[in-house]
Amino acid sequence: MAATIASSGAAADGARGGVLASPRARFALYLLLGFSAGLPYYIFSTVLSARLTKHGVDLVLIGFFGWVQLLPTFKFAWAPLLDRFAVPGFARFFGKRLGWIILSQIGIVLSMVAMAFTSADTDLPVVALFAVLLAFWTTTLEVSADAWRIELAPTAEMQGPLTAANLWGYRSAMVAAGSGALIVADRSGWTGAYLAIAAGAFVPLPILMSLRRSAEGSGERLVSLATGLLASAVVLAGSLVLVAVAGWLVLSAAAGIGISAKTDATTAVLVLCMLPFVIMALALPRIVNLPATARLRTSTMIGPYVDIFWRFGYRVLPLLGFVTFYRMGDVLTLAMSKPLEIAAHYDLTTMGVADGFVALPSSMAGVAIGALLAVRMKLIRALALGAIGSAIGNWIFVWLWFAPPSPHVIYISTALDQFAHGMEGAIFVVYLSLLVNPKYPGAQYAFLSGFAFLLPRLLAGAGGVMVKHIGFDGFFWLSGALSLAAVVFLPFIANAKPRSDD
């Protein structure tokens, strides 16, 4: 794969106006970038929930750990910085987008190793610290890769293949991490499982680092690389300190107001997380009348997000409602599928086989069909099919819960779930990519995709509480119905088109 990309000049930096030399090279690059982003995701979500369940952690606390997945929802908070700034040294050596990707990959590997050596789960705040860091660096990689993809592929026809490649790599890595970690954990323990996945996460790093060499002399190249490594060390250390301090402040504040492991904090978290979006919606009447020179539209940090509301006007409200519900089923399945399977008396090896040999081909088939539908069919119809498929993918777990434990039951459930959510995800990525203003690719895609997962991940964090009240069957009936509810918004967004700049 590295030869395919490098020989085609794939290291050209899309942010500087360069393009990848061939469609095949772009496809190979995004297969690799999807793998790099997908491998850690299961580790701080589904695999972590299985690990905590096996160690007897209360189901409510496991649900709270699901809120680690909220971090990617707020990637818009730092995405404009990735659009505007570059990693010192790495920018000259690799280019801006690839420089951030390299730094993120280093952060991913180090965070996984740290999670491996805290896998006894005896100190849950420390476990949460490294899970948050892993989520942060995974998200930073995604922001840079998404921005680069939108710059390279501005049309639906170009987005389809890159989206398929990215999701094939992403879901393949998720499946490999999920099944691999569970199978290794069953034989060698959780530390060995996390170290094995960390080794897998390291593999893309030298391949990505081989993509670009600057045109400078060898001495200048070494200076650029050394500067980049030093800057990376500073940023990685700073992020560790920042997250640790922020976590301590949050836990201290929670304890101070009486919030404990038995407290249902869902409502408070929902209000806090929704606040920035509510403020933006309330400001909509003013935003739609702003001139091009208005400070709100030219600001580095909030200008890209104001631009979304300005371009779509009042249609932005049903549009945001639609994206909120569309991925509901996918996220909620990730949060509670493994606790359900363990509660249904499936062993880790059977679960790992289902997540590997069954889920991988099913997911890849779903992604391929979804990308094809997004290109060949009217996009609004493709979105409707994706929502229906997602609902069915969730409801299949109700059958798994009531059926006697059997390999064929979990294999069929996993296959349908992965196919449906792979198809839905591919259609959705193409749709969101076409909503983005090319002037702000990283920031706007981060905002829209982050908002799409806000409510689902909040509900995922409360998944343990919900299961205690309505059972696993009620949880999956509800999650499927919420995903299907996205169809209600389709008539209101079918003709939503952005207006051009002043």
Short mmCIF file of C-alpha atoms in Angstrom, two decimals:
data_model
loop_
_atom_site.label_atom_id
_atom_site.label_comp_id
_atom_site.label_asym_id
_atom_site.label_seq_id
_atom_site.Cartn_x
_atom_site.Cartn_y
_atom_site.Cartn_z
CA MET A 1 0.00 0.00 0.00
CA ALA A 2 2.81 2.43 0.86
CA ALA A 3 4.37 1.89 -2.56
CA THR A 4 1.05 2.56 -4.28
CA ILE A 5 0.61 5.85 -2.49
CA ALA A 6 4.17 7.07 -2.50
CA SER A 7 4.85 6.25 -6.13
CA SER A 8 1.83 8.28 -7.13
CA GLY A 9 2.86 11.36 -5.20
CA ALA A 10 0.21 10.82 -2.56
CA ALA A 11 2.07 12.86 -0.02
CA ALA A 12 1.13 16.08 -1.74
CA ASP A 13 -0.54 18.27 0.82
CA GLY A 14 -4.16 18.95 -0.09
CA ALA A 15 -4.12 22.01 2.13
CA ARG A 16 -1.45 23.58 -0.07
CA GLY A 17 -3.35 22.98 -3.27
CA GLY A 18 -1.60 19.76 -4.29
CA VAL A 19 -3.61 16.77 -5.49
CA LEU A 20 -2.99 13.04 -5.33
CA ALA A 21 -1.76 11.79 -8.65
CA SER A 22 -4.33 9.08 -9.26
CA PRO A 23 -7.69 7.81 -7.96
CA ARG A 24 -6.03 4.53 -7.02
CA ALA A 25 -3.48 6.35 -4.88
CA ARG A 26 -6.19 8.35 -3.12
CA PHE A 27 -8.18 5.16 -2.54
CA ALA A 28 -5.15 3.42 -0.99
CA LEU A 29 -4.36 6.43 1.18
CA TYR A 30 -7.87 6.58 2.62
CA LEU A 31 -7.98 2.85 3.18
CA LEU A 32 -4.91 3.33 5.37
CA LEU A 33 -6.21 6.47 7.10
CA GLY A 34 -9.52 4.75 7.82
CA PHE A 35 -7.63 1.86 9.40
CA SER A 36 -5.56 4.29 11.50
CA ALA A 37 -8.69 6.00 12.87
CA GLY A 38 -10.82 2.87 13.28
CA LEU A 39 -8.37 0.71 15.22
CA PRO A 40 -8.45 2.76 18.45
CA TYR A 41 -12.19 3.49 18.41
CA TYR A 42 -13.34 0.10 19.68
CA ILE A 43 -10.61 0.22 22.31
CA PHE A 44 -12.06 3.20 24.18
CA SER A 45 -15.68 2.23 23.50
CA THR A 46 -16.90 -1.34 23.02
CA VAL A 47 -13.80 -3.23 24.19
CA LEU A 48 -13.48 -0.97 27.23
CA SER A 49 -17.11 -1.64 28.18
CA ALA A 50 -16.51 -5.40 27.87
CA ARG A 51 -13.35 -5.09 29.99
CA LEU A 52 -15.12 -3.13 32.72
CA THR A 53 -18.02 -5.61 32.68
CA LYS A 54 -15.65 -8.53 33.15
CA HIS A 55 -14.04 -6.73 36.10
CA GLY A 56 -17.42 -6.34 37.79
CA VAL A 57 -17.75 -2.58 37.40
CA ASP A 58 -21.31 -1.40 37.97
CA LEU A 59 -23.38 -1.08 34.80
CA VAL A 60 -24.16 2.58 35.54
CA LEU A 61 -20.46 3.40 35.78
CA ILE A 62 -19.85 1.56 32.49
CA GLY A 63 -22.50 3.75 30.97
CA PHE A 64 -20.67 6.83 32.27
CA PHE A 65 -17.53 5.60 30.51
CA GLY A 66 -19.59 5.74 27.34
CA TRP A 67 -19.41 9.51 27.69
CA VAL A 68 -15.75 9.30 26.67
CA GLN A 69 -17.25 9.00 23.20
CA LEU A 70 -18.63 12.52 23.65
CA LEU A 71 -15.17 13.96 23.06
CA PRO A 72 -15.32 13.46 19.27
CA THR A 73 -18.66 15.30 19.37
CA PHE A 74 -16.85 18.44 20.47
CA LYS A 75 -14.01 18.22 17.96
CA PHE A 76 -15.29 21.49 16.50
CA ALA A 77 -13.69 23.17 19.56
CA TRP A 78 -10.18 22.57 18.20
CA ALA A 79 -10.83 21.76 14.51
CA PRO A 80 -10.33 25.41 13.36
CA LEU A 81 -6.85 25.28 14.87
CA LEU A 82 -6.00 22.31 12.65
CA ASP A 83 -7.26 24.23 9.61
CA ARG A 84 -5.21 27.31 10.45
CA PHE A 85 -2.05 26.05 12.15
CA ALA A 86 0.49 23.32 11.40
CA VAL A 87 2.79 21.19 13.56
CA PRO A 88 6.20 22.94 13.61
CA GLY A 89 8.77 20.99 11.63
CA PHE A 90 6.31 18.33 10.53
CA ALA A 91 4.57 20.86 8.27
CA ARG A 92 7.75 21.34 6.21
CA PHE A 93 8.55 17.65 6.26
CA PHE A 94 5.11 16.14 5.59
CA GLY A 95 2.71 19.02 4.86
CA LYS A 96 0.06 20.45 7.16
CA ARG A 97 -2.60 17.73 6.99
CA LEU A 98 -0.20 14.80 7.10
CA GLY A 99 1.80 16.48 9.88
CA TRP A 100 -1.23 16.51 12.17
CA ILE A 101 -2.03 12.93 11.19
CA ILE A 102 1.48 11.77 12.14
CA LEU A 103 1.32 13.54 15.52
CA SER A 104 -2.11 12.04 16.19
CA GLN A 105 -0.88 8.56 15.34
CA ILE A 106 1.94 8.87 17.86
CA GLY A 107 -0.57 9.98 20.49
CA ILE A 108 -2.83 7.01 19.70
CA VAL A 109 -0.06 4.44 20.17
CA LEU A 110 1.16 5.95 23.46
CA SER A 111 -2.38 6.18 24.86
CA MET A 112 -3.08 2.53 24.03
CA VAL A 113 0.11 1.44 25.78
CA ALA A 114 -0.93 3.43 28.85
CA MET A 115 -4.36 1.77 28.79
CA ALA A 116 -2.64 -1.63 28.60
CA PHE A 117 -0.74 -1.03 31.83
CA THR A 118 -3.84 0.21 33.67
CA SER A 119 -6.03 -2.66 32.47
CA ALA A 120 -6.63 -4.07 35.97
CA ASP A 121 -9.22 -1.26 36.31
CA THR A 122 -8.38 -0.74 39.98
CA ASP A 123 -8.08 3.04 39.53
CA LEU A 124 -10.99 4.10 37.33
CA PRO A 125 -10.07 7.83 37.14
CA VAL A 126 -6.69 6.89 35.66
CA VAL A 127 -8.40 4.52 33.22
CA ALA A 128 -10.70 7.39 32.22
CA LEU A 129 -7.69 9.71 31.75
CA PHE A 130 -6.03 7.50 29.17
CA ALA A 131 -9.34 6.62 27.50
CA VAL A 132 -9.99 10.35 27.02
CA LEU A 133 -6.50 10.89 25.61
CA LEU A 134 -6.99 8.01 23.19
CA ALA A 135 -10.32 9.49 22.11
CA PHE A 136 -8.74 12.94 21.69
CA TRP A 137 -5.90 11.81 19.42
CA THR A 138 -8.19 9.52 17.44
CA THR A 139 -10.52 12.45 16.85
CA THR A 140 -7.69 14.80 15.88
CA LEU A 141 -6.56 12.29 13.27
CA GLU A 142 -10.12 12.08 11.92
CA VAL A 143 -10.46 15.87 11.67
CA SER A 144 -7.27 16.16 9.61
CA ALA A 145 -8.12 13.18 7.40
CA ASP A 146 -11.69 14.39 6.78
CA ALA A 147 -10.50 17.88 5.84
CA TRP A 148 -7.96 16.44 3.42
CA ARG A 149 -10.59 14.15 1.88
CA ILE A 150 -13.02 17.02 1.26
CA GLU A 151 -10.27 19.09 -0.34
CA LEU A 152 -9.34 16.21 -2.63
CA ALA A 153 -12.88 15.14 -3.57
CA PRO A 154 -15.36 18.04 -3.87
CA THR A 155 -18.13 16.12 -5.73
CA ALA A 156 -20.37 13.17 -4.85
CA GLU A 157 -18.80 11.09 -7.63
CA MET A 158 -15.33 11.66 -6.17
CA GLN A 159 -16.49 11.32 -2.56
CA GLY A 160 -18.09 7.91 -3.10
CA PRO A 161 -14.88 5.89 -3.66
CA LEU A 162 -12.92 7.76 -0.98
CA THR A 163 -15.75 7.35 1.51
CA ALA A 164 -15.92 3.62 0.75
CA ALA A 165 -12.16 3.28 1.15
CA ASN A 166 -12.13 5.25 4.38
CA LEU A 167 -15.02 3.30 5.90
CA TRP A 168 -13.64 -0.04 4.70
CA GLY A 169 -10.40 0.75 6.48
CA TYR A 170 -12.22 2.17 9.50
CA ARG A 171 -14.67 -0.66 10.00
CA SER A 172 -12.08 -3.32 9.19
CA ALA A 173 -9.85 -1.89 11.90
CA MET A 174 -12.75 -1.63 14.36
CA VAL A 175 -13.62 -5.25 13.74
CA ALA A 176 -9.97 -6.33 13.96
CA ALA A 177 -9.51 -4.43 17.21
CA GLY A 178 -12.77 -5.70 18.68
CA SER A 179 -12.34 -9.36 17.81
CA GLY A 180 -8.57 -9.38 18.27
CA ALA A 181 -8.70 -7.75 21.70
CA LEU A 182 -11.43 -10.08 22.96
CA ILE A 183 -9.75 -13.25 21.69
CA VAL A 184 -6.32 -12.24 23.05
CA ALA A 185 -7.88 -11.13 26.35
CA ASP A 186 -9.53 -14.55 26.71
CA ARG A 187 -6.12 -16.20 26.46
CA SER A 188 -3.52 -13.71 27.69
CA GLY A 189 -5.40 -11.11 29.71
CA TRP A 190 -6.34 -7.52 29.03
CA THR A 191 -2.80 -6.11 29.20
CA GLY A 192 -1.68 -8.42 26.42
CA ALA A 193 -4.79 -7.57 24.40
CA TYR A 194 -4.20 -3.82 24.59
CA LEU A 195 -0.49 -4.17 23.79
CA ALA A 196 -1.36 -6.29 20.76
CA ILE A 197 -3.73 -3.62 19.44
CA ALA A 198 -1.15 -0.91 20.22
CA ALA A 199 1.32 -2.81 18.05
CA GLY A 200 -1.26 -2.88 15.28
CA ALA A 201 -1.82 0.86 15.69
CA PHE A 202 1.91 1.43 15.22
CA VAL A 203 1.97 -0.29 11.81
CA PRO A 204 0.47 2.62 9.80
CA LEU A 205 2.91 5.12 11.32
CA PRO A 206 6.07 4.24 9.34
CA ILE A 207 3.95 3.85 6.19
CA LEU A 208 2.49 7.34 6.61
CA MET A 209 5.91 8.77 7.48
CA SER A 210 7.32 7.39 4.24
CA LEU A 211 4.84 9.28 2.07
CA ARG A 212 6.51 12.64 1.87
CA ARG A 213 9.98 14.03 1.84
CA SER A 214 10.48 17.78 1.45
CA ALA A 215 12.51 19.19 -1.41
CA GLU A 216 15.07 20.62 1.04
CA GLY A 217 18.57 19.27 1.51
CA SER A 218 19.14 16.31 3.79
CA GLY A 219 20.42 18.50 6.63
CA GLU A 220 17.36 20.75 6.49
CA ARG A 221 15.08 17.72 6.35
CA LEU A 222 16.65 16.32 9.52
CA VAL A 223 16.19 19.68 11.25
CA SER A 224 12.52 19.74 10.20
CA LEU A 225 11.96 16.19 11.45
CA ALA A 226 13.76 16.84 14.73
CA THR A 227 11.73 20.02 15.24
CA GLY A 228 8.53 18.10 14.57
CA LEU A 229 9.43 15.35 17.05
CA LEU A 230 10.30 17.93 19.73
CA ALA A 231 7.05 19.80 19.10
CA SER A 232 5.16 16.49 19.26
CA ALA A 233 6.70 15.66 22.63
CA VAL A 234 5.67 19.06 24.00
CA VAL A 235 2.11 18.77 22.65
CA LEU A 236 1.69 15.19 23.91
CA ALA A 237 2.94 16.10 27.39
CA GLY A 238 0.78 19.21 27.45
CA SER A 239 -2.33 17.26 26.46
CA LEU A 240 -1.68 14.73 29.26
CA VAL A 241 -1.39 17.48 31.88
CA LEU A 242 -4.39 19.38 30.52
CA VAL A 243 -6.68 16.34 30.50
CA ALA A 244 -5.51 15.27 33.97
CA VAL A 245 -6.18 18.70 35.45
CA ALA A 246 -9.53 19.03 33.67
CA GLY A 247 -10.56 15.57 34.85
CA TRP A 248 -9.59 16.33 38.44
CA LEU A 249 -11.57 19.57 38.37
CA VAL A 250 -14.64 17.84 36.92
CA LEU A 251 -14.53 14.99 39.44
CA SER A 252 -13.97 17.40 42.33
CA ALA A 253 -16.84 19.60 41.21
CA ALA A 254 -19.11 16.56 40.79
CA ALA A 255 -18.26 15.31 44.27
CA GLY A 256 -18.79 18.79 45.68
CA ILE A 257 -22.38 18.94 44.45
CA GLY A 258 -23.18 15.39 45.51
CA ILE A 259 -22.84 13.51 42.19
CA SER A 260 -21.64 9.93 42.68
CA ALA A 261 -21.50 6.67 40.75
CA LYS A 262 -25.18 6.13 41.62
CA THR A 263 -26.33 9.54 40.44
CA ASP A 264 -28.24 9.88 37.17
CA ALA A 265 -26.39 12.89 35.70
CA THR A 266 -27.82 12.47 32.21
CA THR A 267 -30.03 15.56 32.32
CA ALA A 268 -27.23 17.84 33.56
CA VAL A 269 -24.78 16.54 30.96
CA LEU A 270 -27.40 16.89 28.21
CA VAL A 271 -28.05 20.54 29.13
CA LEU A 272 -24.35 21.42 29.24
CA CYS A 273 -23.55 19.69 25.95
CA MET A 274 -26.49 21.19 24.10
CA LEU A 275 -25.85 24.74 25.34
CA PRO A 276 -23.51 25.92 22.52
CA PHE A 277 -25.90 24.62 19.85
CA VAL A 278 -28.92 26.19 21.51
CA ILE A 279 -27.13 29.55 21.68
CA MET A 280 -26.31 29.31 17.97
CA ALA A 281 -29.93 28.47 17.10
CA LEU A 282 -31.26 31.39 19.17
CA ALA A 283 -28.87 33.69 17.32
CA LEU A 284 -30.10 32.44 13.92
CA PRO A 285 -32.31 35.50 13.13
CA ARG A 286 -29.26 37.71 13.50
CA ILE A 287 -26.87 35.34 11.75
CA VAL A 288 -28.88 35.09 8.51
CA ASN A 289 -28.63 38.86 8.03
CA LEU A 290 -24.91 39.22 8.68
CA PRO A 291 -22.79 40.82 5.93
CA ALA A 292 -19.66 39.06 4.67
CA THR A 293 -17.41 41.39 6.65
CA ALA A 294 -19.16 40.81 9.99
CA ARG A 295 -16.80 39.78 12.76
CA LEU A 296 -18.86 36.69 13.57
CA ARG A 297 -18.35 35.42 10.02
CA THR A 298 -14.61 36.20 9.82
CA SER A 299 -13.60 34.87 13.26
CA THR A 300 -11.11 32.02 13.15
CA MET A 301 -12.74 30.04 15.94
CA ILE A 302 -16.49 30.54 15.36
CA GLY A 303 -16.66 31.92 11.80
CA PRO A 304 -16.77 28.47 10.16
CA TYR A 305 -19.77 27.48 12.32
CA VAL A 306 -21.62 30.75 11.87
CA ASP A 307 -21.15 30.16 8.14
CA ILE A 308 -23.18 26.93 8.32
CA PHE A 309 -26.14 28.74 9.85
CA TRP A 310 -25.75 31.68 7.44
CA ARG A 311 -25.59 29.47 4.31
CA PHE A 312 -28.59 27.27 5.17
CA GLY A 313 -30.70 29.83 7.06
CA TYR A 314 -33.73 28.44 8.86
CA ARG A 315 -33.40 25.10 7.03
CA VAL A 316 -30.43 24.43 9.29
CA LEU A 317 -32.80 23.54 12.17
CA PRO A 318 -34.46 20.49 10.57
CA LEU A 319 -31.08 19.63 9.04
CA LEU A 320 -29.49 19.45 12.49
CA GLY A 321 -32.51 17.52 13.76
CA PHE A 322 -32.00 14.98 11.00
CA VAL A 323 -28.28 14.46 11.63
CA THR A 324 -28.98 14.09 15.37
CA PHE A 325 -31.22 11.05 14.89
CA TYR A 326 -29.63 9.43 11.85
CA ARG A 327 -26.72 7.67 13.59
CA MET A 328 -28.62 6.94 16.81
CA GLY A 329 -28.84 3.19 16.25
CA ASP A 330 -25.18 2.76 15.38
CA VAL A 331 -23.91 4.55 18.50
CA LEU A 332 -26.32 2.90 20.94
CA THR A 333 -25.48 -0.54 19.56
CA LEU A 334 -21.80 0.09 20.22
CA ALA A 335 -22.55 1.12 23.80
CA MET A 336 -24.62 -1.86 24.95
CA SER A 337 -24.14 -4.72 22.49
CA LYS A 338 -21.21 -6.27 24.38
CA PRO A 339 -22.82 -6.04 27.85
CA LEU A 340 -25.93 -7.65 26.29
CA GLU A 341 -23.92 -10.48 24.73
CA ILE A 342 -22.06 -11.12 27.99
CA ALA A 343 -25.35 -11.07 29.91
CA ALA A 344 -26.74 -13.54 27.35
CA HIS A 345 -23.88 -15.93 28.33
CA TYR A 346 -21.67 -15.66 25.25
CA ASP A 347 -17.96 -16.17 25.88
CA LEU A 348 -15.31 -13.69 24.67
CA THR A 349 -13.96 -16.01 21.97
CA THR A 350 -17.37 -16.50 20.34
CA MET A 351 -17.93 -12.74 20.52
CA GLY A 352 -14.49 -12.15 19.01
CA VAL A 353 -15.15 -14.55 16.11
CA ALA A 354 -18.46 -12.78 15.44
CA ASP A 355 -16.72 -9.39 15.48
CA GLY A 356 -13.99 -10.63 13.16
CA PHE A 357 -14.92 -13.27 10.61
CA VAL A 358 -18.60 -12.28 10.45
CA ALA A 359 -18.64 -8.53 11.00
CA LEU A 360 -15.81 -7.63 8.63
CA PRO A 361 -17.25 -8.91 5.32
CA SER A 362 -20.75 -7.80 6.34
CA SER A 363 -19.58 -4.29 7.15
CA MET A 364 -17.51 -3.97 3.96
CA ALA A 365 -20.46 -5.11 1.86
CA GLY A 366 -22.71 -2.57 3.59
CA VAL A 367 -20.21 0.25 3.02
CA ALA A 368 -19.83 -0.64 -0.67
CA ILE A 369 -23.58 -0.68 -1.25
CA GLY A 370 -24.05 2.52 0.75
CA ALA A 371 -21.38 4.38 -1.25
CA LEU A 372 -22.90 3.09 -4.50
CA LEU A 373 -26.40 4.21 -3.46
CA ALA A 374 -25.09 7.66 -2.52
CA VAL A 375 -23.61 8.11 -6.00
CA ARG A 376 -26.26 6.39 -8.15
CA MET A 377 -29.51 7.18 -6.31
CA LYS A 378 -31.10 10.47 -5.32
CA LEU A 379 -29.37 11.15 -2.04
CA ILE A 380 -32.54 11.76 -0.04
CA ARG A 381 -33.84 8.29 -0.97
CA ALA A 382 -30.54 6.70 -0.09
CA LEU A 383 -30.68 8.39 3.32
CA ALA A 384 -34.16 6.94 3.90
CA LEU A 385 -32.95 3.42 3.09
CA GLY A 386 -30.04 3.89 5.47
CA ALA A 387 -32.33 4.91 8.35
CA ILE A 388 -34.59 1.89 7.81
CA GLY A 389 -31.61 -0.45 7.67
CA SER A 390 -30.17 1.02 10.85
CA ALA A 391 -33.41 0.43 12.74
CA ILE A 392 -33.51 -3.22 11.65
CA GLY A 393 -29.83 -3.58 12.62
CA ASN A 394 -30.74 -2.59 16.18
CA TRP A 395 -33.92 -4.61 16.47
CA ILE A 396 -32.06 -7.81 15.62
CA PHE A 397 -30.47 -7.65 19.08
CA VAL A 398 -33.90 -8.15 20.65
CA TRP A 399 -33.97 -11.55 18.94
CA LEU A 400 -30.44 -12.27 20.16
CA TRP A 401 -31.49 -11.47 23.73
CA PHE A 402 -34.42 -13.86 23.76
CA ALA A 403 -32.94 -16.66 21.61
CA PRO A 404 -31.04 -19.47 23.37
CA PRO A 405 -27.25 -18.80 23.18
CA SER A 406 -25.92 -20.23 19.94
CA PRO A 407 -23.06 -19.26 17.58
CA HIS A 408 -25.43 -18.93 14.62
CA VAL A 409 -27.64 -16.47 16.57
CA ILE A 410 -24.79 -14.10 17.37
CA TYR A 411 -23.31 -14.49 13.87
CA ILE A 412 -26.59 -13.60 12.14
CA SER A 413 -27.21 -10.67 14.49
CA THR A 414 -23.70 -9.32 14.02
CA ALA A 415 -23.85 -9.70 10.24
CA LEU A 416 -27.12 -7.80 9.92
CA ASP A 417 -26.04 -5.12 12.39
CA GLN A 418 -22.72 -4.49 10.63
CA PHE A 419 -24.18 -4.54 7.12
CA ALA A 420 -26.95 -2.08 8.03
CA HIS A 421 -24.76 0.37 9.89
CA GLY A 422 -22.00 0.15 7.28
CA MET A 423 -24.48 1.07 4.54
CA GLU A 424 -26.01 3.86 6.62
CA GLY A 425 -22.59 5.27 7.55
CA ALA A 426 -21.33 5.46 3.96
CA ILE A 427 -24.42 7.32 2.75
CA PHE A 428 -24.20 9.71 5.69
CA VAL A 429 -20.51 10.59 5.16
CA VAL A 430 -21.15 11.51 1.53
CA TYR A 431 -24.15 13.61 2.53
CA LEU A 432 -22.30 15.54 5.25
CA SER A 433 -19.27 16.09 3.02
CA LEU A 434 -21.44 17.79 0.40
CA LEU A 435 -22.92 20.15 3.00
CA VAL A 436 -19.51 21.55 3.88
CA ASN A 437 -18.18 24.88 2.60
CA PRO A 438 -14.81 24.11 0.91
CA LYS A 439 -13.36 27.18 2.64
CA TYR A 440 -13.65 25.44 6.03
CA PRO A 441 -13.47 21.70 5.34
CA GLY A 442 -12.02 20.52 8.66
CA ALA A 443 -14.00 22.78 10.96
CA GLN A 444 -17.42 22.40 9.31
CA TYR A 445 -17.21 18.64 8.85
CA ALA A 446 -16.12 18.39 12.49
CA PHE A 447 -19.12 20.48 13.56
CA LEU A 448 -21.70 18.55 11.55
CA SER A 449 -20.35 15.08 12.28
CA GLY A 450 -19.82 16.00 15.93
CA PHE A 451 -23.37 17.27 16.31
CA ALA A 452 -24.63 14.08 14.65
CA PHE A 453 -23.21 12.05 17.55
CA LEU A 454 -23.99 14.40 20.44
CA LEU A 455 -27.41 13.12 21.52
CA PRO A 456 -26.67 9.46 20.63
CA ARG A 457 -23.52 9.48 22.77
CA LEU A 458 -25.30 11.21 25.63
CA LEU A 459 -27.92 8.48 25.54
CA ALA A 460 -25.16 5.87 25.26
CA GLY A 461 -23.67 7.23 28.49
CA ALA A 462 -27.02 6.68 30.16
CA GLY A 463 -27.35 3.25 28.56
CA GLY A 464 -26.73 1.39 31.80
CA VAL A 465 -29.44 3.35 33.58
CA MET A 466 -31.85 2.75 30.70
CA VAL A 467 -31.19 -0.98 30.64
CA LYS A 468 -31.86 -1.21 34.38
CA HIS A 469 -35.26 0.40 33.81
CA ILE A 470 -36.45 -1.13 30.51
CA GLY A 471 -34.17 -4.13 30.01
CA PHE A 472 -31.91 -4.95 27.10
CA ASP A 473 -34.87 -5.72 24.84
CA GLY A 474 -36.52 -2.37 25.59
CA PHE A 475 -33.22 -0.56 25.02
CA PHE A 476 -32.75 -2.00 21.52
CA TRP A 477 -36.41 -1.53 20.54
CA LEU A 478 -36.04 2.12 21.55
CA SER A 479 -32.66 2.69 19.86
CA GLY A 480 -33.96 1.31 16.56
CA ALA A 481 -37.07 3.48 16.73
CA LEU A 482 -34.98 6.60 17.39
CA SER A 483 -32.81 5.87 14.36
CA LEU A 484 -35.89 5.40 12.19
CA ALA A 485 -37.24 8.76 13.42
CA ALA A 486 -34.70 10.52 11.18
CA VAL A 487 -37.03 9.79 8.24
CA VAL A 488 -39.49 12.36 9.63
CA PHE A 489 -37.03 15.17 8.84
CA LEU A 490 -36.35 14.17 5.22
CA PRO A 491 -39.23 16.14 3.60
CA PHE A 492 -37.98 19.30 5.32
CA ILE A 493 -34.36 18.98 4.15
CA ALA A 494 -34.89 17.44 0.72
CA ASN A 495 -34.48 20.78 -1.07
CA ALA A 496 -32.10 22.47 1.37
CA LYS A 497 -29.37 24.16 -0.64
CA PRO A 498 -26.73 26.54 0.72
CA ARG A 499 -26.73 30.13 -0.52
CA SER A 500 -23.49 31.47 -1.96
CA ASP A 501 -21.30 34.03 -0.21
CA ASP A 502 -22.07 37.73 -0.53
#
